[in-house]
Tab-separated table of C-alpha atoms in Angstrom:
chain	number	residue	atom	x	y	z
A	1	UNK	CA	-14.092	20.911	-46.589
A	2	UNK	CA	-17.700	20.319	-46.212
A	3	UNK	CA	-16.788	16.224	-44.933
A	4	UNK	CA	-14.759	17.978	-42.500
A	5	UNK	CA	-17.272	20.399	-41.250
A	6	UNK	CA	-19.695	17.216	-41.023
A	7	UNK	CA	-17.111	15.069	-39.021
A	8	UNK	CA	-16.615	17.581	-36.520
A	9	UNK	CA	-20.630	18.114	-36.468
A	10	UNK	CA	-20.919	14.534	-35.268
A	11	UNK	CA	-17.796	14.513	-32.725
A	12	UNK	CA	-19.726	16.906	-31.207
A	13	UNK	CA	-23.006	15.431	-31.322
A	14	UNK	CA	-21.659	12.754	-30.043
A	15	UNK	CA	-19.869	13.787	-27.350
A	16	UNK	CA	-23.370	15.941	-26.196
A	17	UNK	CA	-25.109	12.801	-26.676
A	18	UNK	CA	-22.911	10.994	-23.668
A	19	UNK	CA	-22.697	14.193	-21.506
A	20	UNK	CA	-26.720	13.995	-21.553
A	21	UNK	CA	-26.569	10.382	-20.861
A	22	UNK	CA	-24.568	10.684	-18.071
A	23	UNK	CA	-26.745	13.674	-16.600
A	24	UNK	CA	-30.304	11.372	-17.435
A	25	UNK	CA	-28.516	8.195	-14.918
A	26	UNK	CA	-30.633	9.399	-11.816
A	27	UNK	CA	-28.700	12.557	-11.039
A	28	UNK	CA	-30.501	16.158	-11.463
A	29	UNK	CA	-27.807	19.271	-11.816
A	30	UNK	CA	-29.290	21.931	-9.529
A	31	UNK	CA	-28.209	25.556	-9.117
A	32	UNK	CA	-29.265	28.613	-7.175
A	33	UNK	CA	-32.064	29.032	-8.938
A	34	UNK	CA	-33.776	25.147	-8.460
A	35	UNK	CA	-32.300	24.218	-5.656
A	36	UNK	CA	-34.810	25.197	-3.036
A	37	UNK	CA	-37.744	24.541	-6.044
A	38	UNK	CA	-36.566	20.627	-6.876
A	39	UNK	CA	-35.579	19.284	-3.403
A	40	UNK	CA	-38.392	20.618	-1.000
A	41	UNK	CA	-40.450	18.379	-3.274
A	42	UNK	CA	-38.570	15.183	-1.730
A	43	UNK	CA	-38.499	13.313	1.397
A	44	UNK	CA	-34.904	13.431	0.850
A	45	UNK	CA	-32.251	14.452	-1.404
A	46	UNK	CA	-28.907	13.076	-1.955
A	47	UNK	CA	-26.351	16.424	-2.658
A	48	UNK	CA	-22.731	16.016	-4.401
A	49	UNK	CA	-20.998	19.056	-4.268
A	50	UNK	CA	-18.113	18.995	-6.545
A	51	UNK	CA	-15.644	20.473	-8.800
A	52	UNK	CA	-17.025	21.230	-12.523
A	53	UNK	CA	-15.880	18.569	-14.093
A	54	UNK	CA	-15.765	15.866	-11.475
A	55	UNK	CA	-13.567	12.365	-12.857
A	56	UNK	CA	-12.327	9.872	-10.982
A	57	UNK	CA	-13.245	6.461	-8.566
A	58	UNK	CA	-15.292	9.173	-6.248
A	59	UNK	CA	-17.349	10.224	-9.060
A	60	UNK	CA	-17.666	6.909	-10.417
A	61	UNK	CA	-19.457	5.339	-7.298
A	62	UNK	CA	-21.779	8.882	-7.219
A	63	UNK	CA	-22.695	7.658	-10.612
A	64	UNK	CA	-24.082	3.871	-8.957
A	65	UNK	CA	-25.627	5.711	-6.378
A	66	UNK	CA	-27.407	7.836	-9.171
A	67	UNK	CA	-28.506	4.720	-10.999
A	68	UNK	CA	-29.382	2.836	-8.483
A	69	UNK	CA	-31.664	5.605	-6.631
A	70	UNK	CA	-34.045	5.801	-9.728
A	71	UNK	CA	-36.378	2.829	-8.343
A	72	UNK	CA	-36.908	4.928	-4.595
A	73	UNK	CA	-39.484	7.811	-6.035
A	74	UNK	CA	-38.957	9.750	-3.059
A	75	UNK	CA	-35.191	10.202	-3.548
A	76	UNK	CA	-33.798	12.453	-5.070
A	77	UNK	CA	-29.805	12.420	-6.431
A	78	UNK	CA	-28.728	15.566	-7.246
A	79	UNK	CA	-25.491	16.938	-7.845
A	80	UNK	CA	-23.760	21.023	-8.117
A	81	UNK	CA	-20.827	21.557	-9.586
A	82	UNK	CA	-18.831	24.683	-8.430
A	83	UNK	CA	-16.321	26.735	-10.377
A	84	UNK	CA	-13.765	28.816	-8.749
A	85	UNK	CA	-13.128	30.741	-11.971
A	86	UNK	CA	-14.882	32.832	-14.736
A	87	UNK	CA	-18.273	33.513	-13.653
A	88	UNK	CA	-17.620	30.785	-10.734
A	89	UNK	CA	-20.710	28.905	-11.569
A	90	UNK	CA	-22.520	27.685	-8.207
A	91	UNK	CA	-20.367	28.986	-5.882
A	92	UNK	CA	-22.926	30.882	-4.008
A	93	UNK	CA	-24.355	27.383	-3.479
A	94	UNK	CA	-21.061	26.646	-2.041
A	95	UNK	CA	-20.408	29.579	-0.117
A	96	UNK	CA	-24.438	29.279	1.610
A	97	UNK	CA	-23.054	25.622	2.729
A	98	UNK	CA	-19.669	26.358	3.888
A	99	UNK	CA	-17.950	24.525	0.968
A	100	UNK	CA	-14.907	25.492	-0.324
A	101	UNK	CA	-12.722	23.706	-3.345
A	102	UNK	CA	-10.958	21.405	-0.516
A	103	UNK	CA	-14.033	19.739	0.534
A	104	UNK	CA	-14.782	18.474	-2.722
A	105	UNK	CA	-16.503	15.989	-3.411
A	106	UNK	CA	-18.734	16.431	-0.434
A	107	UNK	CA	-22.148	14.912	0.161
A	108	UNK	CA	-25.054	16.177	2.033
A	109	UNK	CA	-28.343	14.879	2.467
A	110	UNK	CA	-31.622	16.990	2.940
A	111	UNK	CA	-34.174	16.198	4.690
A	112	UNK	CA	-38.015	17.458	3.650
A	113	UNK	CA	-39.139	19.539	6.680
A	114	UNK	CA	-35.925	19.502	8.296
A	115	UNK	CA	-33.437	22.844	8.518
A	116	UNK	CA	-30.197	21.868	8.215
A	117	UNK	CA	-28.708	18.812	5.707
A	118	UNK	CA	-26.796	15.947	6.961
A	119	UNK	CA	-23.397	15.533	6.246
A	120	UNK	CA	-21.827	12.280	5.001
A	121	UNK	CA	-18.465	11.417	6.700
A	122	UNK	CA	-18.037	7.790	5.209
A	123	UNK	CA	-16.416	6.665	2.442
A	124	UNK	CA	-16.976	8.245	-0.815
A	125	UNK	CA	-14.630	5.322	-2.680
A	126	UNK	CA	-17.706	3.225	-1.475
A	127	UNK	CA	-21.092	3.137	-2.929
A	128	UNK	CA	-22.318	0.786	-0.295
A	129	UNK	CA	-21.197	3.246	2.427
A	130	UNK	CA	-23.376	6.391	0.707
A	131	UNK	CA	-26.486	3.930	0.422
A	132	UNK	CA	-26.618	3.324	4.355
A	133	UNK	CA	-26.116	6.286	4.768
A	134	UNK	CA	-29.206	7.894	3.012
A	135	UNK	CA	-31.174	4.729	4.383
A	136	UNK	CA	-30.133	5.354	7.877
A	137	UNK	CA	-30.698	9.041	7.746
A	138	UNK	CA	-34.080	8.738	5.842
A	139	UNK	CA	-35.729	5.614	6.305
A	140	UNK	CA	-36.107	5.222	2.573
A	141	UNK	CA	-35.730	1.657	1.017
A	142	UNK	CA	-32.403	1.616	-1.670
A	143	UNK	CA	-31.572	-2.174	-1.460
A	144	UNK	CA	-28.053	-2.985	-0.217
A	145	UNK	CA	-26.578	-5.847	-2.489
A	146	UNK	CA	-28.189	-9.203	-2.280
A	147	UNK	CA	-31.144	-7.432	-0.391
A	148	UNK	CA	-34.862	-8.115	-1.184
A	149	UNK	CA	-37.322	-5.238	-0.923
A	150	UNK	CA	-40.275	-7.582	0.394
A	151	UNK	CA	-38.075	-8.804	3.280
A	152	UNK	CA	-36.776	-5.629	3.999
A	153	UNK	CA	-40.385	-4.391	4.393
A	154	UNK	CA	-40.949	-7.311	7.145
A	155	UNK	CA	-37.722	-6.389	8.766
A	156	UNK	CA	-38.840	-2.615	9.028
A	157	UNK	CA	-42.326	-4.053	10.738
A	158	UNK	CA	-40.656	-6.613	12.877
A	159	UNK	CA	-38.127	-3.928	15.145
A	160	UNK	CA	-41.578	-1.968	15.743
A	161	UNK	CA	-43.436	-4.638	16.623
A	162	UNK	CA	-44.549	-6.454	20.239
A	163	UNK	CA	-43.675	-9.676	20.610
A	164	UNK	CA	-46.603	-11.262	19.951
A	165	UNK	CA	-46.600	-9.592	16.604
A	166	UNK	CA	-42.921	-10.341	15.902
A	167	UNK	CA	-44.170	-14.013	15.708
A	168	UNK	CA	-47.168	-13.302	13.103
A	169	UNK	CA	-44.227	-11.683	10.966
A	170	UNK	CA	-41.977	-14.393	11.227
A	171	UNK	CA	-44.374	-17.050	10.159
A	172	UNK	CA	-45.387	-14.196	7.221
A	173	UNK	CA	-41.472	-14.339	6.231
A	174	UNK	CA	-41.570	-17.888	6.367
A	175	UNK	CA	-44.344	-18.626	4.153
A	176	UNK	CA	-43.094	-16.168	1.366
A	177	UNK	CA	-39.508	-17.681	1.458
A	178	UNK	CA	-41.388	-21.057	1.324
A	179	UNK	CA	-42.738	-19.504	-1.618
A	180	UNK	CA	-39.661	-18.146	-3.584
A	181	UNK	CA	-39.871	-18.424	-7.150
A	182	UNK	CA	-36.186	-19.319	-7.564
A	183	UNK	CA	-33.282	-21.002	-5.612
A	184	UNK	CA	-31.388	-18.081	-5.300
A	185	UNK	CA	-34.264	-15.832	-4.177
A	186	UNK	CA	-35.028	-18.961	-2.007
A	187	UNK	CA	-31.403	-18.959	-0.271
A	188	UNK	CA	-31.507	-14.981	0.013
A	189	UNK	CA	-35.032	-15.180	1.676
A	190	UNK	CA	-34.120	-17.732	4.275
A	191	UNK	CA	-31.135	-16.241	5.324
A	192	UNK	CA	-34.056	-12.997	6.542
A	193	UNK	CA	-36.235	-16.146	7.941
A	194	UNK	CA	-33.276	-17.918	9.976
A	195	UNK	CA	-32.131	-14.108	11.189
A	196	UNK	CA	-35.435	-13.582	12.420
A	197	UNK	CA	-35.760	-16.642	14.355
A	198	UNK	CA	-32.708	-15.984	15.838
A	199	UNK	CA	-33.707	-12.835	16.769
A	200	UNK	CA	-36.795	-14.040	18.650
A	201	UNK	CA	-34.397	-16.514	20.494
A	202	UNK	CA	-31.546	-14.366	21.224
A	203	UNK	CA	-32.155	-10.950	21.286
A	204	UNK	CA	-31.336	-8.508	18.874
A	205	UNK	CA	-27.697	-8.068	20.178
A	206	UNK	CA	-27.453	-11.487	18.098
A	207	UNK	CA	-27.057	-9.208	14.613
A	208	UNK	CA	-24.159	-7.711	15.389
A	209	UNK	CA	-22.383	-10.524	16.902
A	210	UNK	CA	-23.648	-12.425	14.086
A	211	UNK	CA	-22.416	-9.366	11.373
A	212	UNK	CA	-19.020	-9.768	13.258
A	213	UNK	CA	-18.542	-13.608	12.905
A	214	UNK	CA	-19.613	-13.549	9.753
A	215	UNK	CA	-17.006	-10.478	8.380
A	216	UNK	CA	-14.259	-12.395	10.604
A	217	UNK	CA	-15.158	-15.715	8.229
A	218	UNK	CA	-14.998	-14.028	4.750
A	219	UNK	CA	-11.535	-12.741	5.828
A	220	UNK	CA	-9.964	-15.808	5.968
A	221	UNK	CA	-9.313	-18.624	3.610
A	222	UNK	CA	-12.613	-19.603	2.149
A	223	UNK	CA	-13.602	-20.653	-1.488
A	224	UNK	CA	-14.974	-18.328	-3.893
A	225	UNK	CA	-18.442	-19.926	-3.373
A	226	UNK	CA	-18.484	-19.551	0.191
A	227	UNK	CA	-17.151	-15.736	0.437
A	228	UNK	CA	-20.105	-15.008	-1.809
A	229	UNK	CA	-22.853	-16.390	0.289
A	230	UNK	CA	-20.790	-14.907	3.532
A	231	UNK	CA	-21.307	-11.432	1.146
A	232	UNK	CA	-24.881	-11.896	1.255
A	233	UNK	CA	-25.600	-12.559	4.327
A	234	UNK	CA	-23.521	-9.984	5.910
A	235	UNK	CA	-25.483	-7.649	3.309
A	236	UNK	CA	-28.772	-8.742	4.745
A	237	UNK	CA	-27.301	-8.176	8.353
A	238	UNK	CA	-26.198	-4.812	7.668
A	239	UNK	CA	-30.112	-4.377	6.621
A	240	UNK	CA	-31.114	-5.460	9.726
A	241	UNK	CA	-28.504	-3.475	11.888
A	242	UNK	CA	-29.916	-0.172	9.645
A	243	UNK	CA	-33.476	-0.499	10.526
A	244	UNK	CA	-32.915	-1.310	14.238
A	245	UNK	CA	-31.163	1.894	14.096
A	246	UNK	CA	-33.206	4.368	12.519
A	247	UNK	CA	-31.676	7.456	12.902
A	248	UNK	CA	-33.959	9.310	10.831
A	249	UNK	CA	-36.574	9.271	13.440
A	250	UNK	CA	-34.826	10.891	15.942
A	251	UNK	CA	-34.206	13.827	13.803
């Protein structure tokens, strides 16, 4: 009897042991009580609102998001699960937001100093789609596949800049993809240099014709080597397309 007692001791353990884990993967549980606390201390905050036991491919690509916000400090992921039964756990938090059960999952982002949250419209089925939109909306770096932070950076610099300026950060992008410590970070980082020049020559217009061409290619009947590299760069487009649009400071 006392095995048995034991065995179920550990089933348990265990199974607290992954519900923890899954918690500690970049997503904070709020309620009524931290809510206001936890996220006013963020430039923005990520918010799932979902059933209490969420499951499922929606829930799974949350979960990325989660993980992958942990290297952006000002981010926060958060998530509040509602009952609609018992002692309906959250649901004031759902009521205050105009949530009901039907909505769910639903995503809103908050941003510090602003009122009201931002709802997300995209695609939940697509962690991609959730990452531009908390870069759009905030300005914050979360790399998009294939991405490189230090590019990114010179991207954000170059659709502010003059000219003049736009030149001195092209030759900057050139000499640190000249510098790439690998051939892979090599190929990423002059795919950012040729976009750039291209750029200066064309206009910025040439991004989204170029974003267009290249999701038309990967489409159609091309090896497995070359729909990767189309992947990439049409990751590193979208990049571009997000900072020339930033959103976030027009709210």
């Amino acid at each position: 009897m006392a095995s048995w007692h034991y065995s179920v001791f550990l089933l348990v353990a265990s199974a607290m042991q992954l519900i923890l884990a899954e918690v500690n993967q970049g997503s904070v549980p709020l309620n009524a009580g931290t809510f206001d606390k936890i996220t006013s201390k963020f430039k923005a905050t990520l918010v799932k609102f979902d059933e209490m036991y969420p499951y499922g491919e929606k829930h799974d690509e949350f979960k990325k998001v989660a993980k992958d916000s942990t290297s952006q400090p000002e981010l926060l992921v958060a998530e509040i699960n509602v009952a609609d039964y018992g002692d309906k756990d959250n649901a004031d938090l759902g009521k205050r937001f105009g949530l009901t059960k039907d909505d769910f999952p639903a995503y809103k982002l908050f941003i510090q100093g602003k009122d009201e949250p931002i709802d997300f419209t995209g695609d939940a089925t697509k962690v991609e789609e959730i990452k531009k939109f908390i870069i759009q909306h905030s300005g914050l770096w979360l790399g998009l596949p294939a991405c490189i932070e230090e590019f990114d950076s010179y991207v954000r610099e170059f659709v502010k800049a003059s000219d003049e300026d736009r030149e001195k950060i092209v030759r900057k992008a050139e000499a640190a993809a000249a510098a790439a410590s690998s051939e892979d970070l090599k190929e990423r980082s002059n795919i950012y240099v040729k976009t750039f020049q291209k750029i200066l020559e064309k206009g910025e217009e040439f991004v989204s014709s170029e974003l267009d061409r290249v999701e038309r290619l990967s489409e159609g009947k091309v090896s497995e080597k070359k729909k990767s590299l189309l992947k990439t760069r049409a990751s590193i487009l979208t990049s571009f397309q997000l900072w020339m649009k930033p959103v976030h400071e027009e709210l």
